[in-house]
Short mmCIF file of C-alpha atoms in Angstrom, two decimals:
data_model
loop_
_atom_site.label_atom_id
_atom_site.label_comp_id
_atom_site.label_asym_id
_atom_site.label_seq_id
_atom_site.Cartn_x
_atom_site.Cartn_y
_atom_site.Cartn_z
CA MET G 1 125.09 104.94 116.60
CA LYS G 2 123.44 103.30 119.55
CA GLY G 3 124.13 99.90 120.33
CA CYS G 4 122.14 97.34 118.57
CA GLU G 5 120.11 95.49 121.28
CA HIS G 6 116.74 94.83 120.48
CA MET G 7 116.92 96.70 117.26
CA LEU G 8 114.70 95.63 114.20
CA LEU G 9 117.24 96.92 111.87
CA THR G 10 120.80 98.47 112.01
CA LEU G 11 122.85 99.78 109.06
CA ASN G 12 126.32 101.13 110.31
CA HIS G 13 128.04 102.70 107.13
CA VAL G 14 126.68 100.12 104.74
CA THR G 15 128.67 101.02 101.53
CA LYS G 16 127.60 100.17 98.04
CA LYS G 17 129.86 101.83 95.19
CA TYR G 18 128.55 102.37 91.61
CA PRO G 19 130.35 104.35 89.02
CA GLN G 20 128.23 107.29 89.44
CA PHE G 21 126.89 106.93 93.05
CA LYS G 22 128.29 105.70 96.47
CA LEU G 23 126.02 104.62 99.28
CA ASP G 24 127.10 105.07 102.59
CA CYS G 25 124.19 104.49 104.93
CA SER G 26 123.78 104.34 108.73
CA LEU G 27 120.18 104.02 110.18
CA GLU G 28 118.53 101.98 112.71
CA LEU G 29 114.78 101.04 113.49
CA GLN G 30 113.35 100.17 116.99
CA PRO G 31 110.80 97.82 117.55
CA GLY G 32 107.12 99.72 117.61
CA ARG G 33 108.36 102.38 115.42
CA ILE G 34 107.66 103.30 111.78
CA THR G 35 110.90 105.07 110.29
CA GLY G 36 110.58 107.07 107.21
CA LEU G 37 113.41 107.59 104.60
CA ILE G 38 113.18 110.43 102.43
CA GLY G 39 115.16 112.04 99.63
CA SER G 40 115.10 113.21 96.15
CA ASN G 41 115.44 110.58 93.06
CA GLY G 42 118.46 108.95 93.13
CA ALA G 43 119.57 109.74 96.66
CA GLY G 44 120.06 105.99 97.40
CA LYS G 45 116.53 105.12 99.16
CA SER G 46 116.03 102.02 96.72
CA THR G 47 119.77 100.95 97.14
CA THR G 48 119.40 101.05 100.85
CA PHE G 49 116.25 99.00 100.56
CA LYS G 50 117.48 96.43 98.11
CA SER G 51 120.65 96.01 100.70
CA ILE G 52 118.43 95.25 103.52
CA LEU G 53 116.55 92.68 101.51
CA GLY G 54 119.50 91.17 100.28
CA LEU G 55 118.97 91.66 96.58
CA ILE G 56 122.62 93.58 96.35
CA THR G 57 125.55 92.78 98.23
CA PRO G 58 126.97 95.68 100.35
CA ASP G 59 130.78 96.33 99.69
CA SER G 60 131.23 97.18 103.38
CA GLY G 61 129.58 97.97 106.58
CA GLU G 62 127.26 96.35 109.35
CA LEU G 63 123.84 95.38 108.50
CA ARG G 64 122.02 93.51 111.11
CA ILE G 65 118.30 92.56 110.83
CA PHE G 66 116.43 91.28 113.95
CA ASP G 67 120.01 91.52 115.54
CA LYS G 68 121.51 89.12 113.42
CA GLU G 69 124.34 89.77 110.84
CA TRP G 70 122.53 89.92 107.39
CA LYS G 71 125.06 87.45 106.06
CA ASN G 72 123.95 84.72 108.24
CA PHE G 73 120.22 85.49 107.50
CA THR G 74 118.34 82.13 106.66
CA GLU G 75 115.38 81.52 104.54
CA GLN G 76 113.49 81.18 107.95
CA ASP G 77 114.94 84.66 109.13
CA LYS G 78 113.58 86.23 105.68
CA ALA G 79 110.09 84.91 106.30
CA LEU G 80 109.85 87.54 109.14
CA LEU G 81 110.20 90.24 106.33
CA GLY G 82 107.35 91.82 104.35
CA SER G 83 108.32 93.96 101.37
CA VAL G 84 106.83 95.92 98.76
CA LEU G 85 109.22 97.39 96.09
CA PRO G 86 107.96 99.65 92.92
CA ASP G 87 108.20 97.61 89.70
CA ALA G 88 108.88 94.47 91.55
CA ASP G 89 105.79 92.47 90.86
CA PRO G 90 104.68 88.82 91.61
CA CYS G 91 104.59 86.65 88.67
CA ARG G 92 102.04 88.25 86.32
CA LEU G 93 100.11 85.03 85.44
CA LEU G 94 99.22 84.15 89.02
CA THR G 95 95.88 85.59 90.47
CA PRO G 96 95.13 86.35 94.09
CA ALA G 97 93.62 82.83 94.54
CA ASP G 98 96.89 81.16 93.20
CA CYS G 99 98.88 83.06 95.83
CA ILE G 100 97.28 81.53 98.64
CA PRO G 101 98.79 77.81 97.89
CA VAL G 102 101.81 79.65 96.52
CA MET G 103 102.57 81.81 100.02
CA LYS G 104 101.70 78.75 102.20
CA GLY G 105 104.44 77.02 100.42
CA PHE G 106 106.67 79.87 101.17
CA TYR G 107 105.43 81.02 104.52
CA PRO G 108 104.22 78.20 107.05
CA ASP G 109 102.44 81.07 108.97
CA PHE G 110 100.46 82.38 106.15
CA GLU G 111 97.06 83.58 107.34
CA GLU G 112 94.67 82.69 104.75
CA GLU G 113 91.52 83.79 106.36
CA ARG G 114 93.02 87.40 106.93
CA TYR G 115 94.44 87.51 103.24
CA LEU G 116 90.78 86.51 102.19
CA THR G 117 89.30 89.18 104.33
CA LEU G 118 91.75 91.90 103.27
CA CYS G 119 91.17 91.05 99.49
CA GLY G 120 87.62 91.05 99.82
CA GLN G 121 87.67 94.18 101.94
CA TYR G 122 89.85 96.01 99.30
CA GLY G 123 87.94 94.57 96.18
CA LEU G 124 90.41 92.49 94.56
CA PRO G 125 89.24 89.97 92.13
CA MET G 126 90.51 86.64 93.20
CA LYS G 127 90.29 84.99 89.83
CA LYS G 128 91.80 87.82 87.71
CA ALA G 129 95.59 87.53 86.76
CA PHE G 130 98.13 89.96 88.24
CA SER G 131 98.77 91.29 84.96
CA ASP G 132 95.14 92.55 84.44
CA PHE G 133 95.42 94.47 87.53
CA SER G 134 95.18 98.24 87.76
CA THR G 135 97.91 99.92 89.28
CA GLY G 136 96.29 100.61 92.67
CA MET G 137 95.08 96.87 92.78
CA LYS G 138 98.42 95.87 92.15
CA VAL G 139 99.83 98.05 95.23
CA LYS G 140 97.05 96.80 97.18
CA LEU G 141 97.60 93.04 96.59
CA LYS G 142 101.49 93.51 97.15
CA VAL G 143 100.81 95.35 100.57
CA ILE G 144 98.26 92.57 101.79
CA LEU G 145 100.78 89.67 100.73
CA ALA G 146 103.54 91.55 102.68
CA LEU G 147 101.03 91.77 105.59
CA THR G 148 99.62 88.47 105.89
CA HIS G 149 102.52 86.08 106.95
CA HIS G 150 103.00 87.27 110.42
CA ALA G 151 106.29 89.46 109.31
CA ARG G 152 107.88 91.82 111.88
CA LEU G 153 109.51 93.99 109.77
CA LEU G 154 108.33 95.84 106.62
CA ILE G 155 110.42 97.04 104.18
CA LEU G 156 108.18 99.26 102.18
CA ASP G 157 109.74 101.38 99.09
CA GLU G 158 107.08 103.83 97.92
CA PRO G 159 104.30 101.67 98.47
CA THR G 160 101.70 104.67 98.06
CA SER G 161 103.30 105.40 94.71
CA GLY G 162 100.65 105.77 91.97
CA LEU G 163 97.69 105.56 94.42
CA ASP G 164 94.68 108.09 94.70
CA VAL G 165 93.88 109.66 97.77
CA VAL G 166 91.53 106.95 98.85
CA MET G 167 93.60 104.06 98.03
CA ARG G 168 96.48 105.70 100.03
CA ARG G 169 94.50 105.95 103.08
CA GLU G 170 93.52 102.54 102.87
CA VAL G 171 97.14 101.48 102.26
CA LEU G 172 98.32 103.62 105.40
CA ASP G 173 95.27 102.38 107.37
CA MET G 174 96.84 98.53 106.43
CA LEU G 175 100.23 99.64 107.91
CA ARG G 176 98.75 101.35 110.96
CA ASP G 177 96.52 97.91 111.82
CA PHE G 178 100.24 96.20 111.29
CA MET G 179 101.68 98.42 113.86
CA GLU G 180 99.00 97.27 116.41
CA ASN G 181 101.68 94.59 117.74
CA GLU G 182 104.32 96.72 119.25
CA GLU G 183 107.09 94.27 118.49
CA ASN G 184 106.73 94.90 114.69
CA GLY G 185 108.36 97.96 112.55
CA ILE G 186 108.03 99.71 109.20
CA LEU G 187 110.72 101.20 107.46
CA ILE G 188 109.06 103.26 104.65
CA SER G 189 109.93 105.74 101.80
CA SER G 190 107.45 107.83 100.06
CA HIS G 191 107.60 110.77 97.74
CA ILE G 192 104.36 111.83 99.45
CA SER G 193 105.72 113.57 102.40
CA SER G 194 102.27 114.34 104.06
CA ASP G 195 101.95 110.49 103.87
CA LEU G 196 105.23 109.98 106.17
CA GLU G 197 104.47 113.05 108.34
CA ASN G 198 101.26 111.37 109.35
CA LEU G 199 102.63 107.84 109.86
CA CYS G 200 106.13 108.09 110.76
CA ASP G 201 107.60 108.38 114.34
CA ASP G 202 110.96 109.42 112.88
CA ILE G 203 112.58 110.31 109.44
CA TYR G 204 115.68 109.76 107.77
CA LEU G 205 116.54 112.17 105.27
CA MET G 206 119.08 111.01 102.68
CA GLN G 207 120.95 112.60 99.89
CA ASN G 208 123.69 111.61 97.76
CA GLY G 209 123.90 108.00 99.23
CA GLN G 210 123.95 109.45 102.82
CA ILE G 211 121.87 110.46 105.68
CA ILE G 212 122.10 114.03 106.34
CA LEU G 213 119.13 114.20 108.78
CA HIS G 214 117.59 112.16 111.38
CA GLU G 215 114.91 113.64 113.57
CA ASP G 216 111.68 112.47 115.65
CA THR G 217 108.76 113.50 113.12
CA ASP G 218 106.96 115.74 115.60
CA ILE G 219 110.18 117.75 116.24
CA LEU G 220 110.47 117.83 112.33
CA LEU G 221 107.12 119.44 112.30
CA SER G 222 107.13 121.40 115.62
CA GLY G 223 110.43 122.75 116.21
CA TYR G 224 112.11 123.33 112.43
CA GLY G 225 111.09 126.25 110.69
CA ILE G 226 111.41 128.78 107.95
CA LEU G 227 112.72 132.20 108.23
CA LYS G 228 112.24 134.48 105.25
CA LEU G 229 114.67 137.33 105.81
CA SER G 230 115.80 140.43 103.95
CA GLU G 231 119.32 141.05 103.26
CA LYS G 232 119.57 143.37 106.16
CA GLN G 233 117.40 140.91 108.55
CA PHE G 234 120.05 138.20 107.57
CA ARG G 235 123.06 140.16 108.19
CA GLU G 236 121.85 141.15 111.73
CA ILE G 237 120.02 137.98 112.97
CA ASP G 238 121.76 135.52 115.53
CA ARG G 239 122.74 132.76 112.73
CA SER G 240 123.97 130.11 115.75
CA HIS G 241 120.48 128.06 115.18
CA ILE G 242 120.27 128.17 111.17
CA LEU G 243 120.85 124.86 109.58
CA ALA G 244 120.81 126.05 105.75
CA MET G 245 120.08 128.93 103.92
CA GLN G 246 118.94 129.47 100.32
CA LYS G 247 119.22 132.85 98.22
CA GLU G 248 115.88 134.09 97.13
CA SER G 249 114.89 137.24 95.28
CA TYR G 250 113.81 138.89 98.58
CA GLY G 251 116.58 137.85 100.53
CA TYR G 252 117.32 134.61 102.01
CA LEU G 253 115.05 131.41 103.00
CA CYS G 254 116.56 129.98 106.34
CA LEU G 255 116.06 126.61 108.00
CA THR G 256 116.20 126.54 111.51
CA LYS G 257 115.46 123.67 114.16
CA GLN G 258 114.82 126.52 116.86
CA LYS G 259 111.87 128.04 115.55
CA ASP G 260 110.66 129.06 119.12
CA PHE G 261 113.99 130.95 119.52
CA TYR G 262 113.70 133.03 116.52
CA MET G 263 109.81 133.74 117.44
CA ASP G 264 110.63 134.86 120.77
CA ASN G 265 113.81 136.96 120.09
CA TYR G 266 112.70 138.26 116.55
CA PRO G 267 108.87 138.67 116.61
CA ASP G 268 108.75 141.21 113.75
CA HIS G 269 110.22 138.69 111.25
CA VAL G 270 108.56 136.21 108.92
CA ILE G 271 109.17 132.99 110.63
CA GLU G 272 106.75 129.95 109.29
CA LYS G 273 106.19 126.25 110.07
CA CYS G 274 107.55 124.15 107.43
CA SER G 275 106.65 121.06 105.84
CA ILE G 276 109.02 117.93 105.37
CA ASP G 277 108.96 118.68 101.45
CA GLU G 278 110.23 122.20 102.37
CA ILE G 279 112.94 120.70 105.01
CA MET G 280 114.32 118.45 102.44
CA MET G 281 114.42 120.83 99.67
CA ILE G 282 116.22 123.57 101.54
CA LEU G 283 118.67 120.87 102.95
CA ALA G 284 119.16 119.60 99.47
CA LYS G 285 119.36 122.75 97.36
CA GLY G 286 120.60 125.36 100.39
CA GLU G 287 124.11 125.89 101.67
CA PRO G 288 125.24 125.74 105.25
CA VAL G 289 125.40 129.11 107.19
CA LYS G 290 129.31 130.40 107.92
CA MET H 1 111.64 75.05 97.67
CA LYS H 2 107.97 74.05 98.38
CA GLY H 3 106.76 77.63 97.38
CA LEU H 4 108.60 77.85 94.04
CA LEU H 5 107.43 74.40 93.09
CA ILE H 6 103.95 75.55 93.89
CA LYS H 7 104.30 78.70 92.24
CA ASP H 8 105.90 76.90 88.96
CA TRP H 9 102.91 74.57 88.84
CA TYR H 10 100.41 77.35 88.74
CA LEU H 11 102.23 79.25 86.49
CA LEU H 12 102.31 76.40 84.02
CA LYS H 13 98.77 75.62 84.71
CA ASN H 14 97.65 79.06 83.99
CA GLN H 15 99.51 79.23 80.56
CA LYS H 16 97.15 78.72 77.58
CA GLN H 17 100.24 77.55 75.49
CA ILE H 18 100.25 74.26 77.48
CA MET H 19 97.43 72.99 75.83
CA ILE H 20 99.45 72.37 72.93
CA ILE H 21 101.16 68.95 74.76
CA PRO H 22 97.86 67.00 74.64
CA LEU H 23 96.91 68.33 71.17
CA MET H 24 100.00 67.73 69.47
CA GLY H 25 99.82 64.17 71.39
CA VAL H 26 96.47 63.27 69.73
CA LEU H 27 97.61 64.66 66.03
CA PHE H 28 100.65 62.30 66.24
CA VAL H 29 98.78 59.18 67.22
CA LEU H 30 96.18 59.87 64.99
CA THR H 31 98.66 60.48 62.05
CA GLY H 32 100.86 57.41 62.97
CA MET H 33 104.03 59.76 63.42
CA GLU H 34 107.65 58.28 63.72
CA SER H 35 107.93 56.82 66.89
CA SER H 36 111.47 58.26 67.56
CA PHE H 37 110.27 61.59 66.44
CA ILE H 38 107.40 61.34 68.80
CA VAL H 39 109.59 60.57 71.79
CA THR H 40 112.39 63.51 71.00
CA PHE H 41 109.68 65.99 70.45
CA PHE H 42 108.05 65.48 73.50
CA SER H 43 111.49 65.38 75.85
CA LEU H 44 112.03 68.82 74.12
CA LEU H 45 108.53 70.06 74.54
CA ALA H 46 108.36 69.13 78.32
CA ALA H 47 111.89 70.24 79.15
CA MET H 48 111.15 73.88 77.71
CA LEU H 49 108.79 74.26 80.49
CA PRO H 50 111.30 74.88 83.15
CA LEU H 51 112.81 77.47 81.10
CA ASN H 52 109.28 79.23 80.46
CA THR H 53 108.77 79.23 84.18
CA MET H 54 112.28 80.92 84.64
CA ASN H 55 111.50 83.47 81.79
CA TYR H 56 108.12 84.54 83.59
CA ASP H 57 110.05 84.60 86.70
CA MET H 58 112.17 87.39 85.04
CA ILE H 59 109.34 89.46 83.62
CA ASP H 60 108.69 92.77 85.23
CA ASN H 61 111.20 92.54 87.83
CA GLY H 62 109.74 89.03 88.81
CA PHE H 63 113.46 88.18 90.47
CA THR H 64 113.26 91.40 92.46
CA TYR H 65 110.35 89.91 93.87
CA LEU H 66 111.01 86.66 94.22
CA PHE H 67 114.30 87.18 96.11
CA THR H 68 112.32 89.19 98.89
CA LEU H 69 110.34 86.08 99.57
CA PRO H 70 112.05 83.62 101.68
CA VAL H 71 114.11 82.13 98.79
CA SER H 72 117.60 81.98 98.53
CA LYS H 73 119.71 81.78 95.01
CA LYS H 74 120.72 78.37 95.70
CA THR H 75 117.27 77.26 96.54
CA TYR H 76 115.94 78.68 93.30
CA LEU H 77 118.54 77.15 91.20
CA ARG H 78 118.44 73.74 92.56
CA GLU H 79 114.37 73.95 92.25
CA LYS H 80 114.91 74.95 88.44
CA TYR H 81 117.33 72.23 87.66
CA LEU H 82 115.06 69.38 89.78
CA LEU H 83 112.31 70.65 87.52
CA VAL H 84 114.25 70.03 84.29
CA PHE H 85 115.29 66.84 85.29
CA PHE H 86 111.22 65.41 86.23
CA ALA H 87 110.27 67.67 82.97
CA LEU H 88 112.78 65.49 80.94
CA LEU H 89 111.56 62.25 82.71
CA PHE H 90 108.02 63.22 82.16
CA GLY H 91 108.56 64.10 78.36
CA ILE H 92 110.46 61.02 77.86
CA CYS H 93 107.80 58.62 79.44
CA LEU H 94 104.88 60.46 77.58
CA GLY H 95 106.99 60.35 74.25
CA PHE H 96 106.99 56.43 74.73
CA ALA H 97 103.64 56.17 75.76
CA LEU H 98 102.51 58.08 72.90
CA ALA H 99 105.09 56.33 70.67
CA MET H 100 103.58 52.80 71.54
CA LEU H 101 100.02 54.20 71.27
CA SER H 102 100.68 55.51 67.58
CA CYS H 103 102.07 52.14 66.61
CA ALA H 104 99.03 50.14 67.78
CA VAL H 105 96.96 52.83 65.81
CA SER H 106 98.91 52.70 62.60
CA GLY H 107 99.32 48.93 63.01
CA LYS H 108 103.16 49.16 62.85
CA LYS H 109 105.43 46.73 65.00
CA PRO H 110 107.28 48.83 67.13
CA ASP H 111 111.29 48.15 67.19
CA TYR H 112 111.84 48.71 71.15
CA PHE H 113 115.74 48.70 70.92
CA ALA H 114 115.63 51.69 68.36
CA LEU H 115 113.07 53.62 70.12
CA TYR H 116 115.24 53.14 73.27
CA ALA H 117 118.31 54.21 71.45
CA THR H 118 116.74 57.11 70.11
CA GLY H 119 115.19 58.09 73.54
CA LEU H 120 118.55 58.08 75.12
CA GLY H 121 120.07 60.01 72.12
CA GLY H 122 117.33 62.64 72.12
CA LEU H 123 117.67 63.11 76.21
CA VAL H 124 121.33 63.82 75.77
CA GLY H 125 120.56 65.94 72.90
CA VAL H 126 117.77 67.84 74.72
CA SER H 127 119.68 67.88 78.03
CA LEU H 128 122.48 69.63 76.20
CA MET H 129 120.18 72.31 74.65
CA ILE H 130 118.40 73.24 77.94
CA LEU H 131 121.31 73.10 80.23
CA ILE H 132 123.37 75.27 77.84
CA THR H 133 119.96 77.71 77.80
CA ILE H 134 119.60 78.04 81.71
CA PRO H 135 123.18 79.83 82.51
CA ALA H 136 122.70 81.64 79.40
CA GLN H 137 119.23 82.82 80.28
CA LEU H 138 120.31 83.73 83.70
CA LYS H 139 123.20 85.68 82.48
CA PHE H 140 121.88 87.47 79.23
CA GLY H 141 117.96 86.82 79.50
CA ALA H 142 115.80 84.97 77.30
CA GLU H 143 116.09 86.75 73.97
CA LYS H 144 119.97 86.67 73.95
CA ALA H 145 120.04 83.03 75.48
CA ARG H 146 118.57 81.78 72.41
CA ILE H 147 121.09 83.38 70.17
CA ILE H 148 124.00 82.01 72.45
CA LEU H 149 122.24 78.52 72.11
CA LEU H 150 122.25 78.72 68.45
CA ILE H 151 125.89 79.80 68.35
CA ILE H 152 127.07 77.04 70.61
CA VAL H 153 125.08 74.15 68.89
CA GLY H 154 126.63 75.54 65.67
CA ALA H 155 130.20 75.67 67.28
CA ILE H 156 129.96 72.23 68.46
CA THR H 157 128.29 70.97 65.08
CA ALA H 158 131.50 72.82 63.40
CA VAL H 159 134.09 71.30 65.62
CA VAL H 160 132.83 67.75 65.49
CA VAL H 161 132.65 67.97 61.45
CA CYS H 162 135.88 69.91 61.22
CA GLY H 163 137.69 67.63 63.57
CA TYR H 164 136.48 64.72 61.74
CA LYS H 165 137.37 66.00 58.28
CA ILE H 166 140.92 67.15 59.39
CA THR H 167 141.52 63.74 60.99
CA GLU H 168 140.29 61.89 57.88
CA ARG H 169 142.89 64.21 55.86
CA ILE H 170 145.64 63.47 57.96
CA PHE H 171 144.89 59.78 58.63
CA GLY H 172 143.06 59.07 55.70
CA ALA H 173 141.31 55.73 55.24
CA LYS H 174 142.58 54.71 58.91
CA ILE H 175 140.25 56.76 60.82
CA GLN H 176 137.28 54.64 59.19
CA GLU H 177 138.98 51.34 59.71
CA GLY H 178 139.68 52.97 63.45
CA ILE H 179 135.97 53.75 64.02
CA ALA H 180 134.95 50.35 62.35
CA LYS H 181 137.47 48.42 64.64
CA PHE H 182 136.13 50.26 67.66
CA LEU H 183 132.38 49.54 66.84
CA SER H 184 132.97 45.90 66.29
CA LYS H 185 134.32 45.48 69.69
CA LEU H 186 131.05 46.98 71.26
CA PRO H 187 128.76 44.01 72.35
CA THR H 188 126.19 43.19 69.66
CA ASP H 189 123.31 41.78 71.86
CA ASN H 190 120.76 44.07 72.88
CA LEU H 191 120.68 43.80 76.28
CA THR H 192 124.31 44.56 76.80
CA ALA H 193 124.44 47.18 74.28
CA GLY H 194 121.31 48.90 75.88
CA LEU H 195 122.89 48.80 79.35
CA LEU H 196 126.04 50.09 77.95
CA ALA H 197 124.22 52.83 76.01
CA THR H 198 122.24 53.81 79.32
CA GLY H 199 125.61 53.85 81.22
CA VAL H 200 127.25 56.28 78.71
CA THR H 201 123.97 58.44 78.63
CA ILE H 202 123.90 58.69 82.59
CA LEU H 203 127.44 59.76 82.74
CA LEU H 204 126.94 62.24 80.10
CA LEU H 205 123.76 63.91 81.66
CA LEU H 206 125.80 63.90 85.07
CA LEU H 207 128.65 65.89 83.11
CA ILE H 208 126.13 68.12 81.23
CA PHE H 209 124.11 68.95 84.54
CA GLY H 210 126.96 69.25 86.51
CA ILE H 211 128.86 71.63 84.24
CA SER H 212 125.19 73.66 83.42
CA TYR H 213 124.69 73.80 87.38
CA PHE H 214 128.31 74.98 88.35
CA CYS H 215 128.05 77.63 85.62
CA SER H 216 124.61 78.94 86.82
CA SER H 217 125.84 78.87 90.53
CA LYS H 218 128.95 81.18 89.75
CA ILE H 219 126.31 83.68 87.68
CA MET H 220 123.47 83.72 90.37
CA GLU H 221 126.33 84.34 92.92
CA HIS H 222 127.21 87.48 91.51
CA LYS H 223 123.58 88.45 90.14
CA GLU H 224 122.15 91.66 91.87
CA PHE H 225 118.38 92.31 91.39
#
């Protein structure tokens, strides 16, 4: 873990124990970066997000936001956070129009003009109650509310969940606009890895409550690769750069961080680029190479 | 707290059920309903409103959303208790005003002292009900809180009745004599009696509010979303 100067977010062995699950998470987020958190269901992503937002109390570890220990976080500090959590909705009776005075009450810096512009731009009816919104409209309103009070850090758990391609793109565009201020940062999780591939600067992979991989997205997409090897090829190949392998009907599926090394030295082997989903799948289901 | 108060205001404003308050008011005035009933009824009705907002806060993981905003658990509780206090005040005032109006419409002469005494009694009773429900609702949710309220009110009634019966059996007629003696010592003029009743009511309210707030704080302290 690097020093935590100028970090938007630092988690150093933040733990939370439940009867069937233990979170032990370490990650950091620098200003100007979008960091992705991926993992299968139950990996601990939501527990991590809830710890950061103070919705659950960690058992131990260091959790700093804007270089400030979370225990000392005040309501004014919290106003610099924006968040979207799945299934956690604003009050169902409120309309987008009602949200203006309400948000002004919570956030002295609420940007009414921008809020109205974004609501108009994304077709949200101002007089309709939140409970009558479609899934897409609900997500859009939650994202707009998170974006319009001069937050510096966005904590977004599955913000594109349940959206169609067009709506997903609109939400991702809003997030890109938010990052025009280089002091800002976003921690985001999504089941749709293509969203994260195109959006994130770096990605943490989480499994069973722990971070098992952290890499820049560029390296993940360009340096990582999949080798499809027969039994004979697997026995003979240099396995020093293989991170994990998985037994398949044809032989072995191996994940490497040094794709170029294998392409140069084993030109006749099947070596392919891989997606974040494939990396996640092999690391989650595969086994380390001895 | 400002944001929470505004949120609750819009929440109440958007509820169609709230229209029942003026409608019932008109109905009671026109039918010349008993003054003491009007006061107690409107105190209860108004005091239910903060509970209603709390209920809406909890629906659809609303608490989770609410506490991602710049709101601490302490601020949330303070706002709700403040709301209960003002709602009770509003209910009592509205009740009194409507009771006066009802008397004027029906041509009855209002018994101010009896009305005041009923108001104080109703205030304690309604406060007790609402202030038991808040921690219960926070801990167990709205549905179970209603059952808990019934159990607690039932238990209090049972303890008082049984306690009286047992004391009566042990001490016989002495208990009634004791009560009569105690009551005879109380001031008989309306002003002193009124002041005494007001003082006792304020003390009881402070005690009920204090206990309820303490329990709610402890529940919220350990609550995770």
